[in-house]
Short mmCIF file of C-alpha atoms in Angstrom, two decimals:
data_model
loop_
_atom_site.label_atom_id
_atom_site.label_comp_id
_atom_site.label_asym_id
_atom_site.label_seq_id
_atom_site.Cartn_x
_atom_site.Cartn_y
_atom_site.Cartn_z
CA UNK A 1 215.10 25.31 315.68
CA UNK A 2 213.11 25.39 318.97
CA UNK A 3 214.48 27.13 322.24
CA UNK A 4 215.29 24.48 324.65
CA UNK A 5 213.11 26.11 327.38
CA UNK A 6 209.86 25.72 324.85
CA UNK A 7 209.25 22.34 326.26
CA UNK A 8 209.24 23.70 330.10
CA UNK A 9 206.99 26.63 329.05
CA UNK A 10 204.42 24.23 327.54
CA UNK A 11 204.72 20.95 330.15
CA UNK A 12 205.52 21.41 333.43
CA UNK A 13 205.36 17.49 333.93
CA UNK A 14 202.77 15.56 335.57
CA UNK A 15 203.67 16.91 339.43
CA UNK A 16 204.32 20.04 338.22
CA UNK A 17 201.60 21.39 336.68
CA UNK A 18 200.00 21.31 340.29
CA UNK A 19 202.64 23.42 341.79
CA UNK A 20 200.17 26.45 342.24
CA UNK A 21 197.68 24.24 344.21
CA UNK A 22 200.53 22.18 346.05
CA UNK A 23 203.63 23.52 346.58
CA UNK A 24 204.26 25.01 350.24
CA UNK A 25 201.28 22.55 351.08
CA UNK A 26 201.28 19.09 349.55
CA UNK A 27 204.63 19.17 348.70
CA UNK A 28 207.80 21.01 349.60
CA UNK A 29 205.98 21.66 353.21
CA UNK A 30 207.97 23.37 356.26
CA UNK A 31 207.63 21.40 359.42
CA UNK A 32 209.12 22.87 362.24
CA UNK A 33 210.45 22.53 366.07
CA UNK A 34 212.37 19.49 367.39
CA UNK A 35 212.63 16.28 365.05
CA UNK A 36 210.19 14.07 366.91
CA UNK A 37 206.85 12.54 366.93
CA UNK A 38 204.56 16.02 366.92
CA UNK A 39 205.65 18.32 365.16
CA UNK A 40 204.49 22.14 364.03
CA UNK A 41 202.78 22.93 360.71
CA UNK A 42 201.65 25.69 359.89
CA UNK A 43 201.51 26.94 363.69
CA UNK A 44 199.43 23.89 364.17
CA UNK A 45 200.77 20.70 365.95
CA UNK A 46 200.82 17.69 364.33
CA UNK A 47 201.72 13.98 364.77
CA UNK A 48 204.36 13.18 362.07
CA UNK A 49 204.11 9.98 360.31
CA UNK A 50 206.34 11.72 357.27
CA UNK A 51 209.69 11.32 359.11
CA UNK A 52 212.65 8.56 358.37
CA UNK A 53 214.05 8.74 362.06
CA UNK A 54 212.69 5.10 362.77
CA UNK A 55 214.86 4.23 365.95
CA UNK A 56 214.48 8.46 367.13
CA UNK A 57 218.09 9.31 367.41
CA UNK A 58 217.44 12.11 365.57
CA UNK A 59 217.11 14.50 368.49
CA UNK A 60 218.44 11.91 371.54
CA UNK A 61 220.11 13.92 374.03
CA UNK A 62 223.94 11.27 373.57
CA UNK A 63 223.50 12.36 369.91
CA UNK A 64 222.68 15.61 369.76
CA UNK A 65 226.00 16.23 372.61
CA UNK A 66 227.97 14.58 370.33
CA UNK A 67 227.06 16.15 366.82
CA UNK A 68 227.57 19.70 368.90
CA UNK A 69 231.26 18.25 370.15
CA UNK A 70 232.59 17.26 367.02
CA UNK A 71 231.13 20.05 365.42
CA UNK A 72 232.83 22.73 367.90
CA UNK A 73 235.91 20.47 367.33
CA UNK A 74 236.23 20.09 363.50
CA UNK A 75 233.77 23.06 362.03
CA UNK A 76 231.40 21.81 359.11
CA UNK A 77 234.42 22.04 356.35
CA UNK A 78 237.10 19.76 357.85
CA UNK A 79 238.94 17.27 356.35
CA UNK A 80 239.31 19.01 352.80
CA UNK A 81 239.62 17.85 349.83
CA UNK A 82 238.50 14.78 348.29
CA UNK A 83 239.04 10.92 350.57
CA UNK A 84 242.46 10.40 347.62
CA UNK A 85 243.95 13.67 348.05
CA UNK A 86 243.54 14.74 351.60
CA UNK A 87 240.50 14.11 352.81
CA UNK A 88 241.54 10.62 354.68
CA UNK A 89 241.30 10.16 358.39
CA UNK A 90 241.30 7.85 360.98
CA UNK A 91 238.39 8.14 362.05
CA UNK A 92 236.59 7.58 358.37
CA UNK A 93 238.61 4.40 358.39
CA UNK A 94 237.46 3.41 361.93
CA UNK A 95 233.67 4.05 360.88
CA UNK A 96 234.11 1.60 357.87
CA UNK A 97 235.60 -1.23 359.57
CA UNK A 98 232.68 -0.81 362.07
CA UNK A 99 230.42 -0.61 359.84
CA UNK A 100 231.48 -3.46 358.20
CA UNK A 101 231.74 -6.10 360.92
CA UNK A 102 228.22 -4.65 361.80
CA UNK A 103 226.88 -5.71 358.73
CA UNK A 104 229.13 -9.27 358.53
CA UNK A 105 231.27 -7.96 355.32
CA UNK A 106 235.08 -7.62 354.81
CA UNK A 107 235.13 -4.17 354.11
CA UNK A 108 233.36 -0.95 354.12
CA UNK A 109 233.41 1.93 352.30
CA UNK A 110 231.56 5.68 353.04
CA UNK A 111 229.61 7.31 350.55
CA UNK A 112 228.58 11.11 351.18
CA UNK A 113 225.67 10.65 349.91
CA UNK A 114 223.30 7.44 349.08
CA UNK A 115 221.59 9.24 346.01
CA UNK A 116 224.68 9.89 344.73
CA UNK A 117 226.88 6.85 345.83
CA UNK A 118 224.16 4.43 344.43
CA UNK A 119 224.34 5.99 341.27
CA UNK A 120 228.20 5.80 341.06
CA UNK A 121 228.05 2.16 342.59
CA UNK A 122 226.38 1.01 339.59
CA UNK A 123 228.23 2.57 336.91
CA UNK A 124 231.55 1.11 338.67
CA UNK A 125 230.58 -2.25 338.95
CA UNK A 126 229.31 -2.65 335.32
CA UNK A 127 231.00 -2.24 331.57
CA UNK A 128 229.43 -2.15 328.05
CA UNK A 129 229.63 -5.58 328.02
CA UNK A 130 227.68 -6.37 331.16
CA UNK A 131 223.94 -6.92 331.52
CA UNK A 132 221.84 -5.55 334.90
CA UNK A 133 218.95 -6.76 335.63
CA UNK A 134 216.70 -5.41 338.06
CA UNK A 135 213.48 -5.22 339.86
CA UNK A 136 210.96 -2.59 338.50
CA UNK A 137 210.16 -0.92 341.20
CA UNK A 138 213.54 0.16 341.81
CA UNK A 139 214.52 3.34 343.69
CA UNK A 140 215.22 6.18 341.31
CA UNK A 141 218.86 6.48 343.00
CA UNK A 142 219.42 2.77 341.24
CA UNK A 143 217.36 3.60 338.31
CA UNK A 144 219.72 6.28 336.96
CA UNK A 145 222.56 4.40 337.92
CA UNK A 146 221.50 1.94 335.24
CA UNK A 147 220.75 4.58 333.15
CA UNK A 148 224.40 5.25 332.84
CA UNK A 149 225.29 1.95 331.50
CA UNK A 150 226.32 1.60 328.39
CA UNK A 151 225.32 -2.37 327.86
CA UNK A 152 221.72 -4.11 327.86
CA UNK A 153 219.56 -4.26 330.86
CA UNK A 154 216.04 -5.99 332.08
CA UNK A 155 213.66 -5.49 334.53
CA UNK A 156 211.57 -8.51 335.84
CA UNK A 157 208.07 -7.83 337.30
CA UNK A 158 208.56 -6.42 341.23
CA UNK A 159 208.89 -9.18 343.62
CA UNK A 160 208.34 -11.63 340.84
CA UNK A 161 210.87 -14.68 340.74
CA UNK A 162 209.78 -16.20 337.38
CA UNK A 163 210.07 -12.73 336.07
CA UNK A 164 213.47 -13.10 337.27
CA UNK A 165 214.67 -16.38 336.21
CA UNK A 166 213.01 -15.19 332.67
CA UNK A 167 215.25 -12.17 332.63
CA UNK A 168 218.07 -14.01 333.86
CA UNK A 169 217.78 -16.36 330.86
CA UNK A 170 218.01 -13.88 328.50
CA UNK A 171 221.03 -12.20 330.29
CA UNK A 172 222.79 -15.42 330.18
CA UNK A 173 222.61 -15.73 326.58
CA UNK A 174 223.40 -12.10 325.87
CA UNK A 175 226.16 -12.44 328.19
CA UNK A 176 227.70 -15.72 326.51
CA UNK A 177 227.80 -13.44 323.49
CA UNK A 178 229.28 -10.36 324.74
CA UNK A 179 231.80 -11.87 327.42
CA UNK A 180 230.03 -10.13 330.08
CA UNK A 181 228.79 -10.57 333.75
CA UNK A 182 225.60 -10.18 334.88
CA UNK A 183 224.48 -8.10 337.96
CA UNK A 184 220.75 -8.12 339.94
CA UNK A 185 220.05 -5.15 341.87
CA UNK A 186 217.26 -5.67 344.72
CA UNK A 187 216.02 -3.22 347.39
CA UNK A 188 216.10 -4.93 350.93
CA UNK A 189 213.08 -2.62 351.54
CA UNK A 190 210.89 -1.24 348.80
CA UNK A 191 210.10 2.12 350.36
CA UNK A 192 207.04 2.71 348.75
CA UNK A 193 205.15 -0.36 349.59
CA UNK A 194 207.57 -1.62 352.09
CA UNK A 195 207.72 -4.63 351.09
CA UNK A 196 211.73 -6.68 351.51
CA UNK A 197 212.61 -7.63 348.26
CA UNK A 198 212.95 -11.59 348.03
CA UNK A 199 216.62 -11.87 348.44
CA UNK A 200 216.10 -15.43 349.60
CA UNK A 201 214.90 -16.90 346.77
CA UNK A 202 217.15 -14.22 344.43
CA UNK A 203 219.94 -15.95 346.28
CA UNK A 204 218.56 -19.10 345.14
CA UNK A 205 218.85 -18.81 341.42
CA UNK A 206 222.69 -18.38 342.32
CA UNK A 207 222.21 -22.38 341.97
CA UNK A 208 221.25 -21.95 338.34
CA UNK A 209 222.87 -18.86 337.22
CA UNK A 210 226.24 -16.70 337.88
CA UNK A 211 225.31 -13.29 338.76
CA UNK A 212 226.41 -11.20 341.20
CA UNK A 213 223.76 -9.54 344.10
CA UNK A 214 223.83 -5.67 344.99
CA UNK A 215 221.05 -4.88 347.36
CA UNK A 216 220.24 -1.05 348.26
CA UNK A 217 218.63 -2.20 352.11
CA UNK A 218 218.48 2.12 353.10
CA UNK A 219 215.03 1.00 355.19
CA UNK A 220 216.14 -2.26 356.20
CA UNK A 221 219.30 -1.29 357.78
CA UNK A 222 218.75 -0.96 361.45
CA UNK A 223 215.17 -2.15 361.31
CA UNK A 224 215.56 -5.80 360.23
CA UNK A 225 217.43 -8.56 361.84
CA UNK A 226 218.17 -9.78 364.80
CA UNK A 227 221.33 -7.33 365.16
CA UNK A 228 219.74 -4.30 362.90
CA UNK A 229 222.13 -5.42 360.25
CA UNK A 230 218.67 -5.67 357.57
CA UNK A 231 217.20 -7.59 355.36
CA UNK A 232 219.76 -9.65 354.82
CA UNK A 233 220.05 -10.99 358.20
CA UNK A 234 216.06 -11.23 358.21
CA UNK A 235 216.28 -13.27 355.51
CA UNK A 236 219.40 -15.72 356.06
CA UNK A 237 221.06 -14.61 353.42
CA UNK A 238 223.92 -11.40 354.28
CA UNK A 239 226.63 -13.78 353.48
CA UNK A 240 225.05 -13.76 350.03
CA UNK A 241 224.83 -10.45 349.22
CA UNK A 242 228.12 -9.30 347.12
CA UNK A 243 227.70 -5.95 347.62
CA UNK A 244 225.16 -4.29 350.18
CA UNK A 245 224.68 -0.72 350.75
CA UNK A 246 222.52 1.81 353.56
CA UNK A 247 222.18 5.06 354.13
CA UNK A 248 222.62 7.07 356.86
CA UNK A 249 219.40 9.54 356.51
CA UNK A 250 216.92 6.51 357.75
CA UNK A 251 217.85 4.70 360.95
CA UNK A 252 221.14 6.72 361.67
CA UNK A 253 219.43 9.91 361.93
CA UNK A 254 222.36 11.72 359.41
CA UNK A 255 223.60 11.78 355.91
CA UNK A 256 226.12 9.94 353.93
CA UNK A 257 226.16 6.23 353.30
CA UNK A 258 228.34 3.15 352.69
CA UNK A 259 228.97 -0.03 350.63
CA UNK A 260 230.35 -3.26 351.88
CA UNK A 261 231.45 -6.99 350.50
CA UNK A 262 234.34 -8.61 349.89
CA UNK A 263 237.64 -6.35 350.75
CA UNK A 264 238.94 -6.74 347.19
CA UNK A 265 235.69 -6.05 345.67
CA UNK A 266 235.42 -2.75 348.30
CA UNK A 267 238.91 -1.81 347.31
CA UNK A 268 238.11 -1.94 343.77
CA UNK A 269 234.89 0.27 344.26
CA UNK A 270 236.97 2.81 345.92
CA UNK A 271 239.50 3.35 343.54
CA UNK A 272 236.84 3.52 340.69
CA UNK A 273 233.62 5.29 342.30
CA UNK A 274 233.42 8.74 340.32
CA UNK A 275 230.80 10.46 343.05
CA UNK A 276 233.79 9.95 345.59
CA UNK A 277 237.09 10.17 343.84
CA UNK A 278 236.13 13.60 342.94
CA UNK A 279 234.22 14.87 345.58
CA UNK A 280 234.56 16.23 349.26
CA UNK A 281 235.29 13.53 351.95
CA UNK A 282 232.32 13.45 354.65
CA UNK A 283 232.85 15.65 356.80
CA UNK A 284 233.97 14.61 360.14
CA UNK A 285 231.44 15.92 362.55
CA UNK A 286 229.69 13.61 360.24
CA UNK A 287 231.94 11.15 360.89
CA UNK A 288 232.17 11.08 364.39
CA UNK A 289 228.35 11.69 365.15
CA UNK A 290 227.79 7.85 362.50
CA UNK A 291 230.02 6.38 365.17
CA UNK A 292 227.83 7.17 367.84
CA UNK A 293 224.87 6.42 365.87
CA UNK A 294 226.41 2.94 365.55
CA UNK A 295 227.57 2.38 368.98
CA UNK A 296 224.19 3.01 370.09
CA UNK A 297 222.35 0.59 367.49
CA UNK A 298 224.89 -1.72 368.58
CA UNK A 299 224.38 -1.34 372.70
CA UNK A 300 220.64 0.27 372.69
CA UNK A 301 218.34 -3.03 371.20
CA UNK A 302 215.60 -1.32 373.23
CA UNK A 303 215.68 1.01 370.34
CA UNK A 304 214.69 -1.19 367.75
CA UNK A 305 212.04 -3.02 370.25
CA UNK A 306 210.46 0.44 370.65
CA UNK A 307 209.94 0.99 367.06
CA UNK A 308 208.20 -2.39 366.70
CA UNK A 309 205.78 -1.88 369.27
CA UNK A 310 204.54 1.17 367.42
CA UNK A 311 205.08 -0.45 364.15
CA UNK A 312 203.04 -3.66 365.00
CA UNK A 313 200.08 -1.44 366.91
CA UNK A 314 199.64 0.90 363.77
CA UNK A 315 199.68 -1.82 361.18
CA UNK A 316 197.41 -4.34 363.17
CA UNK A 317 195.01 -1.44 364.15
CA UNK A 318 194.91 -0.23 360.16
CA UNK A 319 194.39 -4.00 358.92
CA UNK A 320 191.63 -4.62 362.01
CA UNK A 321 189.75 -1.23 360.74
CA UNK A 322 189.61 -2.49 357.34
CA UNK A 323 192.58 -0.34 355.49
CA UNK A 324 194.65 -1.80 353.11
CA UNK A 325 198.24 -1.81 353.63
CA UNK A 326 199.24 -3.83 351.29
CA UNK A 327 202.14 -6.59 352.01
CA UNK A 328 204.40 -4.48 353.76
CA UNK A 329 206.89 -6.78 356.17
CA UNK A 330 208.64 -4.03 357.31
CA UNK A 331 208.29 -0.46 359.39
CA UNK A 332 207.10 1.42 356.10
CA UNK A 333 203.36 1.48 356.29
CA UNK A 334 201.53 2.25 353.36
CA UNK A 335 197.79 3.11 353.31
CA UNK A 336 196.05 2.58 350.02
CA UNK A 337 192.80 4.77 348.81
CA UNK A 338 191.13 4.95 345.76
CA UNK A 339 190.25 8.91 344.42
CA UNK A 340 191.82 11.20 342.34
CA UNK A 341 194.62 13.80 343.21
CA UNK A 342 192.26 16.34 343.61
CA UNK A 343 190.32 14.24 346.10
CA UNK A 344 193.66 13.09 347.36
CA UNK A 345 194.57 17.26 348.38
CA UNK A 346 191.00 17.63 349.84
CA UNK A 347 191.55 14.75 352.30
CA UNK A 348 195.15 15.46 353.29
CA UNK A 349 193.77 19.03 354.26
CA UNK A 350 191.39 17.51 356.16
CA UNK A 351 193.81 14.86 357.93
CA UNK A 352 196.33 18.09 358.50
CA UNK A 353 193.74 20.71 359.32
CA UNK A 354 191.01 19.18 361.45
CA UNK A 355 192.77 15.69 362.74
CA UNK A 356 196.32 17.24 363.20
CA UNK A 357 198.04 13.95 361.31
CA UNK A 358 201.12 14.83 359.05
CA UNK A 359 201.36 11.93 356.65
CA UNK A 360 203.36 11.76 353.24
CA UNK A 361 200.61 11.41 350.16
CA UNK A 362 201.89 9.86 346.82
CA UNK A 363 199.98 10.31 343.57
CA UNK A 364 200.08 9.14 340.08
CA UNK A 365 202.67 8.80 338.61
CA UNK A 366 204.43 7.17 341.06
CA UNK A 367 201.45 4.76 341.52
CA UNK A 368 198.66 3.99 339.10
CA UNK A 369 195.77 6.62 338.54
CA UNK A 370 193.28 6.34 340.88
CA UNK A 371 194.54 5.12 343.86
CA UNK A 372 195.97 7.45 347.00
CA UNK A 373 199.18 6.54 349.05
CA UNK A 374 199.47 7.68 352.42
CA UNK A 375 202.49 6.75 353.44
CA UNK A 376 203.57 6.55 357.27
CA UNK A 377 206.74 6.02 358.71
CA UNK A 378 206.29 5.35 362.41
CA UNK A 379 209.95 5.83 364.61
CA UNK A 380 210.90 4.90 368.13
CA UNK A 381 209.39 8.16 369.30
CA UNK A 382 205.96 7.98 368.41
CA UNK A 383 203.61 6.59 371.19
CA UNK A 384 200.21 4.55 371.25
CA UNK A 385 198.54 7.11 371.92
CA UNK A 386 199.57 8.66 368.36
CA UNK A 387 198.55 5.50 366.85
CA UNK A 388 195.29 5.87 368.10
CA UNK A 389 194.47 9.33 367.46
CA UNK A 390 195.84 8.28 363.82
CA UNK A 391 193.95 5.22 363.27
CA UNK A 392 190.41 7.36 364.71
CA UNK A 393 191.43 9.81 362.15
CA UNK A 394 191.80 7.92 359.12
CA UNK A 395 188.39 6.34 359.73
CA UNK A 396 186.93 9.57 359.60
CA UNK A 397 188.97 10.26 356.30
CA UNK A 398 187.91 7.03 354.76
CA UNK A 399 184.40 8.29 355.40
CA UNK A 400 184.38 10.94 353.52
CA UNK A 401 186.24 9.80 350.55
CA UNK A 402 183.50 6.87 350.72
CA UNK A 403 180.67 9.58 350.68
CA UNK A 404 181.99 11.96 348.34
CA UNK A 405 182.71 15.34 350.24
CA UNK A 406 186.01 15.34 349.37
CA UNK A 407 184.94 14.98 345.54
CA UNK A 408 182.79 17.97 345.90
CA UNK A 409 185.02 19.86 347.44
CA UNK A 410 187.67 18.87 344.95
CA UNK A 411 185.62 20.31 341.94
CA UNK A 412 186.57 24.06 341.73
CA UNK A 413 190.02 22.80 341.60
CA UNK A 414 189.42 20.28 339.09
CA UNK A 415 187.33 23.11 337.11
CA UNK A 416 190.79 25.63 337.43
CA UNK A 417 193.28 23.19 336.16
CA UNK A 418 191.19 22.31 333.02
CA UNK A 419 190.93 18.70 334.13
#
């Protein structure tokens, strides 16, 4: 018999056998000072294109006064216990039914965590004689959701609709057989590529098949529509989507999440959602600091304006300069390279060092060998002057990938890891 931990000893998995070279650096960095648009790494300042506080209430003066107020108030630990057994307030019941006529639904319900609440989502809304079928490129969070399921499930190609109806047609007739339902699971933003997932036409097929439509829109809340309320709304279709969920951690500035839909569907999910029933209720500085978050989405469209301005300059200035960004139609801004991942840690160094720009890279294998994500999230805060010292930087980047330097200066690591 083998000890468990021989697997671990031998394989530390494709990210983690860099940990030596990486970690403290390229990934599990410290950035310090106030949550804004510069930053300090390293004792260096930096402009940070690596953080999810697109409409900048992260450190707003209303917020930050009322995050200290509820937390003098309440402390970090109140209400205890879990939302069934005593951990039910007012004021979590006032943030769902705003959140809920923000986002045109029937009901709301929190989740402390999106990770977590996604996960739990999924396994409630499905049995072993259900089918899921799903985009690809799904978020982990919704990925081992489905892995908890018990019955079939498809993926269809990212984006792709035929791949869709395909899948759907072979859900259909599994479904005839086993009694079951069928459920499609979306992103409203893919936060890789930032692309919206093509609800639209997903809500089309309705016409042909009977499924029901969860969409995870964490980047699209707040960003997208003409009231913030995502994807959905971008799209014409909200009153379409059965169940939709958000986070808090992206335009909200906090943590914890909700669902919404139809009440009886809500009420269902809160009676059966494992991740909640026995867990902690949010806590209610928590709680009261989301309601100020949304009062201010709600009042503040100024916010969301801001954000586009920067969002519009940094993508039009990448695309005029020649990057690729992909088809993003949304605030996540994706810059794709082609080098390996030592040549990928030679030119973040560089970027960091030399050009003070704190970007997010992403390396096989969450994208093909080969190719180099730099992945910027621009917020509310950032300015155009940040875009420009960004967009002068990453032509200076590009030309040294293009002429090899970082390749040569990639080699003794390549020699130490045996590559």
């Amino acid at each position: 018999m083998k000890d468990l931990f021989e697997k671990i000893y031998r394989d530390k998995g494709p990210l983690g056998k860099w940990a030596a070279q990486a970690e403290g650096y390229f990934v599990f960095p410290k950035l310090e000072g106030e949550i804004s648009n510069r930053m300090k790494f390293q004792g260096k300042e930096v402009i940070t294109w690596s953080i999810n506080d697109y409409l900048g209430l992260a450190n707003h003066p209303e917020v930050r006064k009322v995050d200290a107020e509820a937390a003098a108030q309440y402390g970090s630990a109140y209400p205890m216990g879990a939302r069934m057994m005593s951990g039910h307030t007012e004021l979590h019941e006032q943030l769902q039914n705003e959140l809920a006529e923000f986002v045109n639904k029937e009901a709301a319900y929190l989740l402390n965590f999106g990770y977590q609440g996604m996960v739990s989502t999924v396994d409630a809304l499905v049995g072993k004689d259900d089918i899921i079928v799903y985009d690809v490129d799904a978020h982990a969070c919704i990925i081992d959701g489905v892995r908890l399921h018990m019955g079939k499930r498809f993926t269809y190609k990212h984006n792709d609709v035929e791949s869709l109806e395909k899948n759907l047609e072979r859900a259909t007739k599994m479904a005839e057989q086993t009694g079951g339902g069928i459920l499609v699971i979306s992103e409203g933003v893919f936060g890789m590529r930032g692309e919206q997932g093509r609800l639209k036409e997903i809500v089309a097929l309705k016409k042909k098949f009977n499924f029901r439509l969860f969409v995870d829109d964490a980047h699209g809340f707040g960003t997208l529509g003409a009231t913030g309320a995502g994807a959905g709304e971008e799209q014409g279709v909200q009153d379409d989507i059965d169940v939709y969920f958000a986070t808090f951690a992206k335009s909200l500035a906090s943590t914890g999440a909700f669902i919404a839909g139809d009440k009886e569907i809500i009420d269902y999910l809160k009676y059966n959602l494992r991740s909640q029933m026995f867990a902690k209720s949010l806590q209610m500085q928590l709680v009261v600091g989301a309601l100020k978050r949304l009062d201010m989405l709600r009042t503040m469209p100024e916010l969301k304006k801001n954000l586009w301005t920067i969002v519009n300059a940094l993508q039009s200035g990448l695309k005029e300069r020649g990057f690729d960004i992909g088809t993003t139609q949304s605030c996540v801004t994706p810059v794709y390279l082609k080098g390996s991942i030592p040549e990928a840690m030679a030119l973040v160094k560089d970027l960091r060092e030399n050009h003070g720009i704190f970007c997010s890279i992403v390396v096989y294998p969450v994208i093909p060998k080969g190719l180099i994500l730099l992945r910027m999230i621009p917020t509310a805060t950032h300015t155009l002057e940040d875009v420009k010292e960004t967009l002068d930087a990453f032509d200076a980047i590009r030309e040294r990938l293009v002429n090899g330097t970082y390749k040569r200066m990639s080699a003794a690591l390549i020699a130490a890891m045996g590559e």
